[in-house]
Short mmCIF file of C-alpha atoms and ligand atoms in Angstrom, two decimals:
data_model
loop_
_atom_site.label_atom_id
_atom_site.label_comp_id
_atom_site.label_asym_id
_atom_site.label_seq_id
_atom_site.Cartn_x
_atom_site.Cartn_y
_atom_site.Cartn_z
CA MET A 260 -0.11 -0.13 0.11
CA MET A 261 2.94 2.24 0.65
CA ALA A 262 4.66 1.56 -2.41
CA ALA A 263 1.36 1.84 -4.37
CA GLY A 264 0.66 5.24 -2.93
CA VAL A 265 4.10 6.51 -3.23
CA ALA A 266 4.45 5.55 -6.88
CA ALA A 267 0.97 6.90 -7.77
CA ARG A 268 2.02 10.36 -6.05
CA ARG A 269 5.05 10.64 -8.60
CA GLY A 270 2.73 10.15 -11.55
CA HIS A 271 2.59 6.72 -12.11
CA ARG A 272 -0.36 4.56 -13.16
CA VAL A 273 -0.78 1.93 -10.39
CA THR A 274 -2.41 -1.27 -9.81
CA LEU A 275 -2.31 -2.92 -6.42
CA LEU A 276 -3.08 -6.74 -6.68
CA ASP A 277 -4.33 -8.37 -3.59
CA PRO A 278 -6.14 -12.00 -3.69
CA ASN A 279 -8.30 -10.69 -0.76
CA GLY A 280 -9.84 -7.78 -2.95
CA VAL A 281 -9.05 -5.54 -0.19
CA PRO A 282 -5.36 -4.64 1.05
CA GLY A 283 -4.28 -4.53 4.71
CA LYS A 284 -5.93 -7.71 6.08
CA LYS A 285 -3.02 -8.43 8.14
CA LEU A 286 -2.75 -4.95 9.26
CA ARG A 287 -6.29 -5.01 10.90
CA LEU A 288 -4.83 -7.85 13.35
CA THR A 289 -1.78 -5.98 14.11
CA GLY A 290 -1.03 -4.98 17.77
CA LYS A 291 -4.09 -7.05 18.98
CA GLY A 292 -6.26 -5.35 16.73
CA ARG A 293 -4.44 -1.76 17.80
CA CYS A 294 -2.01 -1.58 15.34
CA ASN A 295 1.69 -0.88 16.90
CA LEU A 296 2.39 0.94 13.76
CA THR A 297 5.93 2.31 14.37
CA ASN A 298 8.26 2.86 17.36
CA ASP A 299 9.10 6.51 18.43
CA CYS A 300 12.70 6.26 18.27
CA ASP A 301 15.87 7.23 16.47
CA ALA A 302 17.19 5.16 13.32
CA GLU A 303 20.02 3.74 15.57
CA THR A 304 17.48 2.21 18.12
CA CYS A 305 15.40 1.06 15.26
CA LEU A 306 18.36 -0.84 13.89
CA LYS A 307 19.00 -2.35 17.17
CA ASN A 308 15.82 -4.03 17.29
CA ILE A 309 16.41 -5.66 13.69
CA PRO A 310 18.57 -8.95 14.28
CA THR A 311 18.40 -9.78 10.67
CA ASN A 312 20.30 -7.60 8.19
CA PRO A 313 20.14 -4.34 9.84
CA ARG A 314 22.63 -2.77 7.72
CA PHE A 315 20.81 -3.32 4.49
CA LEU A 316 17.89 -1.53 6.11
CA TYR A 317 19.98 1.77 6.92
CA SER A 318 19.22 3.74 3.89
CA ALA A 319 15.54 3.15 3.71
CA LEU A 320 15.13 3.65 7.49
CA SER A 321 17.13 6.93 7.14
CA ARG A 322 14.95 8.15 4.37
CA PHE A 323 11.68 7.27 5.88
CA THR A 324 12.33 7.37 9.83
CA PRO A 325 9.82 6.40 12.28
CA ALA A 326 9.08 10.24 12.69
CA ASP A 327 8.30 10.57 9.03
CA ALA A 328 5.79 7.34 9.60
CA MET A 329 4.42 9.28 12.51
CA ALA A 330 3.98 12.35 10.54
CA PHE A 331 2.45 10.47 7.30
CA PHE A 332 -0.11 8.95 9.40
CA THR A 333 -1.01 12.03 11.39
CA GLU A 334 -1.48 13.90 8.07
CA LEU A 335 -3.72 11.13 6.73
CA GLY A 336 -5.76 11.81 9.65
CA VAL A 337 -4.91 9.35 12.13
CA PRO A 338 -3.94 10.94 15.45
CA LEU A 339 -1.21 8.81 17.46
CA LYS A 340 -0.23 8.10 20.87
CA THR A 341 2.98 6.88 22.26
CA GLU A 342 2.92 4.11 24.80
CA ARG A 343 5.64 2.20 27.02
CA GLY A 344 8.73 1.29 25.30
CA GLY A 345 8.01 3.86 22.48
CA ARG A 346 5.37 1.79 20.90
CA VAL A 347 3.16 4.03 18.66
CA PHE A 348 -0.59 3.33 18.08
CA PRO A 349 -3.84 5.11 16.61
CA MET A 350 -5.23 7.20 19.35
CA SER A 351 -8.53 5.32 18.64
CA ASP A 352 -6.70 2.00 19.44
CA ARG A 353 -8.47 0.69 16.03
CA ALA A 354 -6.15 -0.84 13.55
CA GLY A 355 -9.32 -0.38 11.16
CA ASP A 356 -8.66 3.17 11.04
CA VAL A 357 -4.89 2.87 9.74
CA VAL A 358 -6.22 0.50 7.25
CA ALA A 359 -8.92 3.01 6.31
CA ALA A 360 -6.53 5.99 6.03
CA LEU A 361 -4.30 4.09 3.67
CA GLU A 362 -7.27 2.96 1.28
CA GLY A 363 -8.33 6.48 1.10
CA TRP A 364 -5.09 7.77 0.38
CA LEU A 365 -4.77 5.17 -2.34
CA ARG A 366 -8.21 6.14 -3.68
CA GLY A 367 -7.42 9.96 -3.67
CA LEU A 368 -4.26 9.18 -5.73
CA GLY A 369 -6.09 6.95 -8.31
CA VAL A 370 -4.43 3.49 -7.39
CA THR A 371 -6.59 0.80 -9.07
CA VAL A 372 -7.22 -1.91 -6.34
CA MET A 373 -7.98 -5.12 -7.81
CA ARG A 374 -8.93 -8.57 -6.44
CA GLY A 375 -6.21 -10.92 -7.86
CA ARG A 376 -3.33 -13.42 -7.11
CA VAL A 377 -0.21 -12.98 -8.90
CA THR A 378 0.68 -16.26 -10.16
CA GLY A 379 4.02 -15.55 -12.30
CA LEU A 380 6.33 -12.75 -13.42
CA ILE A 381 6.46 -11.90 -17.37
CA ILE A 382 10.26 -11.52 -17.74
CA ARG A 383 11.75 -10.43 -21.32
CA GLU A 384 15.42 -9.95 -21.86
CA GLY A 385 16.21 -9.52 -18.36
CA ALA A 386 13.24 -6.98 -17.40
CA VAL A 387 9.79 -7.33 -16.12
CA PHE A 388 7.04 -7.04 -18.86
CA GLY A 389 4.10 -8.19 -17.11
CA VAL A 390 2.35 -10.44 -14.35
CA THR A 391 0.42 -13.22 -14.77
CA THR A 392 -2.60 -13.51 -12.20
CA ASP A 393 -5.65 -15.84 -11.55
CA ARG A 394 -7.58 -13.58 -13.73
CA GLY A 395 -5.44 -13.17 -16.54
CA GLY A 396 -2.21 -11.48 -17.64
CA ILE A 397 -1.56 -7.70 -16.92
CA PRO A 398 1.31 -5.91 -18.80
CA CYS A 399 3.48 -3.76 -16.88
CA ASP A 400 7.05 -2.24 -16.84
CA ARG A 401 7.62 -2.26 -13.13
CA VAL A 402 6.60 -4.63 -10.24
CA VAL A 403 6.89 -4.54 -6.62
CA ILE A 404 6.62 -7.70 -4.77
CA ALA A 405 5.18 -6.90 -1.25
CA THR A 406 3.74 -10.24 -0.65
CA GLY A 407 4.75 -10.53 3.23
CA GLY A 408 5.98 -13.45 4.64
CA ALA A 409 4.22 -17.09 5.22
CA SER A 410 2.84 -16.57 8.49
CA TYR A 411 -0.99 -16.26 9.50
CA PRO A 412 -1.80 -17.46 5.92
CA ALA A 413 -5.15 -16.71 6.32
CA THR A 414 -4.49 -13.30 5.73
CA GLY A 415 -3.23 -13.74 2.45
CA SER A 416 0.32 -13.73 3.26
CA THR A 417 0.88 -17.39 1.70
CA GLY A 418 4.53 -17.05 1.13
CA ASP A 419 3.83 -16.48 -2.93
CA GLY A 420 6.49 -13.93 -3.04
CA TYR A 421 9.17 -16.40 -2.58
CA ALA A 422 8.27 -18.25 -5.56
CA LEU A 423 7.85 -15.23 -7.59
CA ALA A 424 11.34 -14.04 -6.43
CA ALA A 425 12.84 -17.44 -7.09
CA SER A 426 11.30 -17.45 -10.64
CA ALA A 427 13.57 -14.06 -11.25
CA GLY A 428 16.52 -15.83 -10.28
CA HIS A 429 16.67 -14.55 -6.64
CA THR A 430 17.93 -16.58 -3.67
CA VAL A 431 15.45 -17.08 -0.93
CA ARG A 432 16.60 -17.80 2.51
CA PRO A 433 14.44 -20.50 4.31
CA PRO A 434 11.34 -18.90 5.68
CA MET A 435 11.56 -19.55 9.43
CA PRO A 436 9.09 -18.46 12.23
CA SER A 437 9.88 -15.70 14.66
CA LEU A 438 7.92 -14.03 17.35
CA VAL A 439 6.34 -17.31 17.85
CA PRO A 440 5.05 -19.39 20.73
CA LEU A 441 7.43 -22.00 21.96
CA LEU A 442 6.67 -25.76 22.07
CA SER A 443 7.45 -27.78 25.09
CA ASP A 444 6.81 -31.19 26.35
CA ASP A 445 7.69 -30.27 30.22
CA PRO A 446 5.22 -31.45 32.21
CA CYS A 447 4.58 -28.30 34.04
CA CYS A 448 2.87 -26.83 30.76
CA VAL A 449 0.32 -29.36 30.90
CA ALA A 450 -0.15 -28.81 34.48
CA LEU A 451 -0.38 -25.16 34.15
CA GLN A 452 -1.95 -24.73 30.88
CA GLY A 453 -4.30 -21.27 30.43
CA LEU A 454 -2.42 -19.93 33.61
CA THR A 455 -1.03 -16.33 32.78
CA LEU A 456 1.90 -15.15 34.89
CA ARG A 457 2.19 -11.53 34.88
CA ASN A 458 5.33 -9.55 36.14
CA VAL A 459 7.73 -12.51 35.79
CA ALA A 460 11.17 -12.80 34.13
CA LEU A 461 12.27 -14.87 31.46
CA ARG A 462 15.81 -15.75 30.57
CA VAL A 463 16.74 -17.94 27.76
CA TYR A 464 20.09 -19.64 27.51
CA ASN A 465 21.67 -21.17 24.39
CA ASP A 466 23.44 -24.90 24.44
CA LYS A 467 26.78 -23.11 25.72
CA ASP A 468 24.62 -22.00 28.85
CA ILE A 469 25.08 -18.22 27.76
CA PRO A 470 22.20 -16.05 28.30
CA VAL A 471 20.74 -14.84 24.78
CA PHE A 472 17.56 -13.07 26.19
CA SER A 473 16.14 -11.52 29.31
CA ASP A 474 12.88 -9.81 29.48
CA PHE A 475 10.24 -9.07 31.97
CA GLY A 476 6.53 -9.36 31.64
CA GLU A 477 3.84 -11.69 30.86
CA LEU A 478 3.79 -15.20 29.87
CA LEU A 479 1.23 -17.96 29.53
CA PHE A 480 1.31 -21.82 29.70
CA THR A 481 -0.74 -23.62 26.89
CA HIS A 482 -1.14 -27.41 26.29
CA PHE A 483 1.73 -27.11 23.49
CA GLY A 484 3.95 -25.02 25.64
CA LEU A 485 4.40 -21.36 26.29
CA SER A 486 3.22 -18.25 24.82
CA GLY A 487 2.68 -14.59 25.58
CA PRO A 488 4.39 -11.18 24.77
CA ILE A 489 7.91 -12.08 26.24
CA VAL A 490 7.90 -15.72 24.87
CA LEU A 491 7.29 -14.32 21.48
CA SER A 492 10.06 -11.66 21.82
CA ALA A 493 12.14 -14.72 23.25
CA SER A 494 11.75 -16.80 20.07
CA ALA A 495 13.28 -14.13 18.07
CA HIS A 496 16.61 -14.65 19.82
CA MET A 497 16.38 -18.41 19.32
CA ARG A 498 17.67 -18.85 15.79
CA GLY A 499 19.64 -21.90 14.39
CA PRO A 500 18.63 -25.34 13.63
CA GLU A 501 20.84 -27.27 15.91
CA ARG A 502 20.95 -24.96 19.13
CA ARG A 503 19.27 -26.45 22.45
CA TRP A 504 17.70 -23.81 24.54
CA ARG A 505 16.91 -23.57 28.23
CA LEU A 506 14.28 -21.39 29.78
CA SER A 507 14.40 -19.95 33.08
CA ILE A 508 11.55 -18.11 34.86
CA ASP A 509 12.18 -15.65 37.79
CA LEU A 510 8.76 -16.03 39.42
CA LYS A 511 9.55 -12.88 41.84
CA PRO A 512 11.71 -10.51 39.53
CA ALA A 513 11.08 -7.64 41.93
CA LEU A 514 12.77 -9.36 45.12
CA SER A 515 16.12 -10.20 45.51
CA GLU A 516 17.34 -13.32 46.61
CA THR A 517 18.05 -12.01 50.00
CA LYS A 518 14.68 -10.20 50.20
CA LEU A 519 12.70 -13.36 48.75
CA ASP A 520 14.75 -15.24 51.46
CA ALA A 521 13.26 -12.89 54.21
CA ARG A 522 9.96 -13.17 52.79
CA LEU A 523 9.87 -16.79 52.77
CA LEU A 524 11.31 -16.90 56.18
CA ARG A 525 8.31 -14.60 57.21
CA ASP A 526 5.79 -16.73 55.90
CA PHE A 527 7.42 -19.86 57.10
CA THR A 528 7.25 -18.43 60.72
CA GLN A 529 3.81 -17.32 60.19
CA TYR A 530 2.60 -20.72 59.03
CA ARG A 531 4.83 -22.75 61.04
CA ASN A 532 2.39 -25.46 62.29
CA ARG A 533 0.92 -25.70 58.67
CA ASP A 534 1.64 -28.23 56.12
CA PHE A 535 4.15 -27.21 53.65
CA GLN A 536 1.51 -27.32 50.81
CA ASN A 537 -0.41 -24.69 52.41
CA ALA A 538 2.30 -22.29 53.36
CA LEU A 539 2.98 -20.88 49.83
CA SER A 540 -0.35 -19.53 48.78
CA ASP A 541 0.40 -16.01 49.77
CA LEU A 542 3.51 -15.87 47.57
CA LEU A 543 2.36 -17.75 44.42
CA HIS A 544 -0.64 -18.42 42.26
CA LYS A 545 -2.51 -21.34 43.57
CA ARG A 546 -1.95 -23.46 40.55
CA MET A 547 1.67 -22.85 40.66
CA VAL A 548 1.66 -24.13 44.34
CA PRO A 549 1.65 -27.98 43.76
CA VAL A 550 3.95 -27.90 40.95
CA ILE A 551 6.66 -25.87 42.90
CA ILE A 552 5.86 -28.27 45.69
CA GLY A 553 6.39 -31.20 43.57
CA MET A 554 9.65 -29.74 42.39
CA SER A 555 11.33 -28.81 45.62
CA GLY A 556 11.50 -32.23 46.84
CA VAL A 557 9.81 -31.45 50.13
CA GLU A 558 6.86 -33.83 50.92
CA PRO A 559 3.73 -31.51 50.75
CA GLU A 560 2.41 -32.84 54.30
CA ARG A 561 5.57 -31.85 56.06
CA LYS A 562 4.94 -29.41 58.72
CA VAL A 563 6.58 -26.10 57.80
CA HIS A 564 8.79 -25.81 60.93
CA SER A 565 10.55 -29.15 59.79
CA VAL A 566 11.61 -27.58 56.52
CA THR A 567 15.43 -27.18 56.73
CA ARG A 568 17.68 -24.22 55.77
CA THR A 569 19.07 -26.24 52.67
CA GLU A 570 15.40 -27.12 51.47
CA ARG A 571 14.45 -23.63 51.68
CA ALA A 572 17.48 -22.52 49.80
CA LYS A 573 16.32 -25.01 47.14
CA LEU A 574 12.76 -23.62 46.97
CA LEU A 575 14.23 -20.06 46.85
CA HIS A 576 16.51 -21.21 43.82
CA LEU A 577 13.53 -22.69 42.18
CA LEU A 578 11.27 -19.60 42.60
CA LYS A 579 14.12 -17.25 40.98
CA ASN A 580 14.96 -19.92 38.38
CA PHE A 581 11.94 -22.00 37.51
CA PRO A 582 13.27 -24.19 34.58
CA VAL A 583 11.20 -25.08 31.45
CA THR A 584 12.49 -27.50 28.58
CA VAL A 585 11.88 -26.21 25.19
CA ALA A 586 11.28 -28.73 22.35
CA GLY A 587 11.50 -25.91 19.57
CA LEU A 588 9.87 -23.12 18.01
CA GLY A 589 5.96 -23.11 17.15
CA PRO A 590 4.85 -23.40 13.41
CA LEU A 591 5.59 -20.85 10.85
CA SER A 592 1.92 -20.40 10.35
CA ASP A 593 1.55 -19.22 14.02
CA ALA A 594 4.45 -16.78 13.87
CA VAL A 595 3.87 -13.00 14.03
CA VAL A 596 6.60 -12.53 11.63
CA THR A 597 8.65 -14.50 8.98
CA ALA A 598 12.26 -14.51 9.26
CA GLY A 599 14.11 -15.42 6.05
CA GLY A 600 13.06 -14.47 2.68
CA VAL A 601 14.69 -12.72 -0.61
CA ALA A 602 18.41 -12.51 0.04
CA VAL A 603 19.45 -8.87 0.83
CA GLU A 604 22.60 -9.02 -1.40
CA GLU A 605 20.42 -9.30 -4.44
CA ILE A 606 18.54 -6.05 -3.72
CA HIS A 607 19.67 -2.38 -4.02
CA PRO A 608 19.31 -1.18 -0.54
CA ALA A 609 18.24 2.35 -1.42
CA THR A 610 15.84 1.66 -4.09
CA MET A 611 14.67 -1.99 -3.25
CA ALA A 612 15.42 -2.65 -6.83
CA SER A 613 16.45 -6.25 -7.92
CA ARG A 614 19.92 -6.47 -8.91
CA LEU A 615 18.96 -9.30 -11.13
CA THR A 616 15.94 -8.34 -13.11
CA GLY A 617 14.97 -4.70 -14.35
CA GLY A 618 11.69 -3.24 -13.04
CA LEU A 619 11.58 -5.58 -10.26
CA TYR A 620 11.32 -4.36 -6.80
CA PHE A 621 10.62 -5.81 -3.12
CA ALA A 622 9.14 -4.43 -0.02
CA GLY A 623 7.98 -5.60 3.34
CA GLU A 624 8.11 -8.93 5.16
CA VAL A 625 9.26 -10.83 1.90
CA ILE A 626 12.73 -9.73 2.21
CA ASP A 627 15.15 -11.39 4.59
CA THR A 628 14.74 -8.95 7.65
CA ASP A 629 12.68 -8.97 10.58
CA ALA A 630 12.58 -7.29 13.81
CA TYR A 631 11.61 -7.60 17.34
CA THR A 632 8.10 -6.68 18.87
CA GLY A 633 7.48 -2.81 19.42
CA GLY A 634 6.28 -1.97 15.74
CA PHE A 635 9.62 -2.09 14.23
CA ASN A 636 8.05 -4.77 11.73
CA LEU A 637 5.73 -2.50 10.29
CA GLN A 638 8.41 0.47 10.28
CA ILE A 639 10.28 -1.87 7.84
CA ALA A 640 7.34 -2.52 5.97
CA TRP A 641 6.64 1.52 5.40
CA ALA A 642 10.25 2.51 4.77
CA THR A 643 11.14 -0.44 2.38
CA GLY A 644 7.75 0.36 0.63
CA HIS A 645 8.26 4.23 0.57
CA ALA A 646 11.95 3.41 -1.10
CA ALA A 647 10.36 1.04 -3.46
CA GLY A 648 7.54 3.43 -4.41
CA SER A 649 9.97 6.49 -4.70
CA SER A 650 12.37 4.54 -7.21
CA VAL A 651 10.01 2.82 -9.67
C1 FAD B 237 -1.19 -11.22 14.66
C2 FAD B 237 0.16 -10.10 14.13
C3 FAD B 237 0.13 -9.07 14.95
C4 FAD B 237 1.35 -8.10 14.61
N1 FAD B 237 1.32 -7.23 15.01
C5 FAD B 237 2.27 -6.31 14.51
C6 FAD B 237 2.48 -4.94 15.30
O1 FAD B 237 1.73 -4.44 16.18
N2 FAD B 237 3.50 -4.19 14.77
C7 FAD B 237 4.39 -4.42 13.83
O2 FAD B 237 5.32 -3.78 13.58
N3 FAD B 237 4.14 -5.67 13.31
C8 FAD B 237 3.26 -6.34 13.53
N4 FAD B 237 3.03 -7.54 12.77
C9 FAD B 237 3.96 -7.76 11.71
C10 FAD B 237 3.33 -7.11 10.65
O3 FAD B 237 1.98 -7.24 10.33
C11 FAD B 237 4.13 -7.56 9.17
O4 FAD B 237 5.57 -7.57 9.48
C12 FAD B 237 3.63 -6.62 8.28
O5 FAD B 237 2.13 -6.67 7.93
C13 FAD B 237 4.33 -6.92 6.94
O6 FAD B 237 3.98 -6.02 5.90
P1 FAD B 237 3.84 -6.67 4.35
O7 FAD B 237 3.17 -5.61 3.58
O8 FAD B 237 5.09 -6.86 3.89
O9 FAD B 237 3.01 -7.77 4.34
P2 FAD B 237 1.57 -8.21 4.54
O10 FAD B 237 1.03 -7.36 5.61
O11 FAD B 237 1.70 -9.87 5.00
O12 FAD B 237 0.87 -7.99 3.25
C14 FAD B 237 0.96 -8.95 2.12
C15 FAD B 237 0.00 -8.76 1.06
O13 FAD B 237 0.22 -9.29 0.11
C16 FAD B 237 -0.98 -10.09 -0.62
N5 FAD B 237 -0.55 -11.34 -1.54
C17 FAD B 237 0.10 -12.34 -1.06
N6 FAD B 237 0.23 -13.20 -2.17
C18 FAD B 237 0.22 -12.31 -3.08
C19 FAD B 237 -0.01 -12.66 -4.61
N7 FAD B 237 0.37 -13.87 -5.03
N8 FAD B 237 -0.57 -11.69 -5.47
C20 FAD B 237 -1.09 -10.60 -4.98
N9 FAD B 237 -1.24 -10.37 -3.54
C21 FAD B 237 -0.57 -11.31 -2.61
C22 FAD B 237 -1.54 -10.72 0.72
O14 FAD B 237 -2.90 -11.08 0.55
C23 FAD B 237 -1.32 -9.62 1.81
O15 FAD B 237 -2.29 -8.63 1.65
C24 FAD B 237 1.80 -8.58 13.29
C25 FAD B 237 1.65 -9.74 12.55
C26 FAD B 237 0.86 -10.46 12.94
C27 FAD B 237 0.38 -11.69 12.07
#
């Protein structure tokens, strides 16, 4: 949509094809329906939040910065607000308003929006000559492939762009899930499924036991493993097929070990004549209690006053380092973003033009870049779309 509008603004005759008939279906889902459309930060911070090929994006992100994106949407009549961590949303909290503003903009610029799925590129003598669609061929001398990744395929992003790029000779790095729930066969996930833990800290360690991620927030146990905002963020740091990962949850991140031990001691003194299984409910969610007790090695019916200092130390360690084994990342279809895609070495970073085929351009998630949560993925889409639209 960005590429189409910017190209039309420069006087080109533009047709936007989307199998959905209307563009922006995924955009409507973003930010839980609120659309975290960019991040109010400088280009440097933006690049730090892009783990894959940030240098490729330097030029596009410098020419269309988060501030430019904010000005663009404000001018389109979408008032914005900035929340925690620089996340920018429409004031209305409605992603639909962002889509409607873009649709109105495209209409005003005379972009023809057509239902249609591009099935192939027509290339003659090394340059684009047209596209084939499920409704017939369309002649054209410029094509911008902005087909997104291969996640949430019901939105229309089914990965078609990869095959189109490959047909023009482009290398496509294998699409991989990022910002995705984690799979686990740890019995604790089954025992705790449906439970959301707020204000916990999550740490991820690689196979060399080096921490690769640490964040604070909300996570959810599910029948297949773990989900929730910090889990999705963690998944973006869990790349590489042969790696093994170890997760550790700090259930009480606001308390240092010393403070948590003092708190345990206080509860244990208060409940000294109770069974151990009844002594932790002030500290933990009630569903967490039997799981922690089972892992602590202390019998549930033991009286609290008989719990030894060593057993308390073990409990303390468990509360600060609750382990969950991970079997892998969730499926690509469930990922918020697709890592991998069209190799950046074959795309001009300032113009998004193919280095292999004349008249061919790329924009958005189809390119081999991806970012962490916070509005950075859409910022990549706006900036690369703007670059492509400006140079066709
Ligand atoms: C649930 C969810 C929430 C998200 N929330 C956020 C968020 O808050 N902030 C953020 O920055 N990012 C978010 N993202 C990521 C963000 O939505 C994507 O990175 C972004 O939409 C990518 O834009 P795009 O234009 O490249 O691709 P898409 O938005 O996927 O659009 C691609 C379009 O191409 C069309 N298409 C596909 N194949 C063809 C074909 N053969 N012919 C014609 N058209 C075709 C599709 O129908 C689709 O409309 C979220 C993603 C998901 C799934």
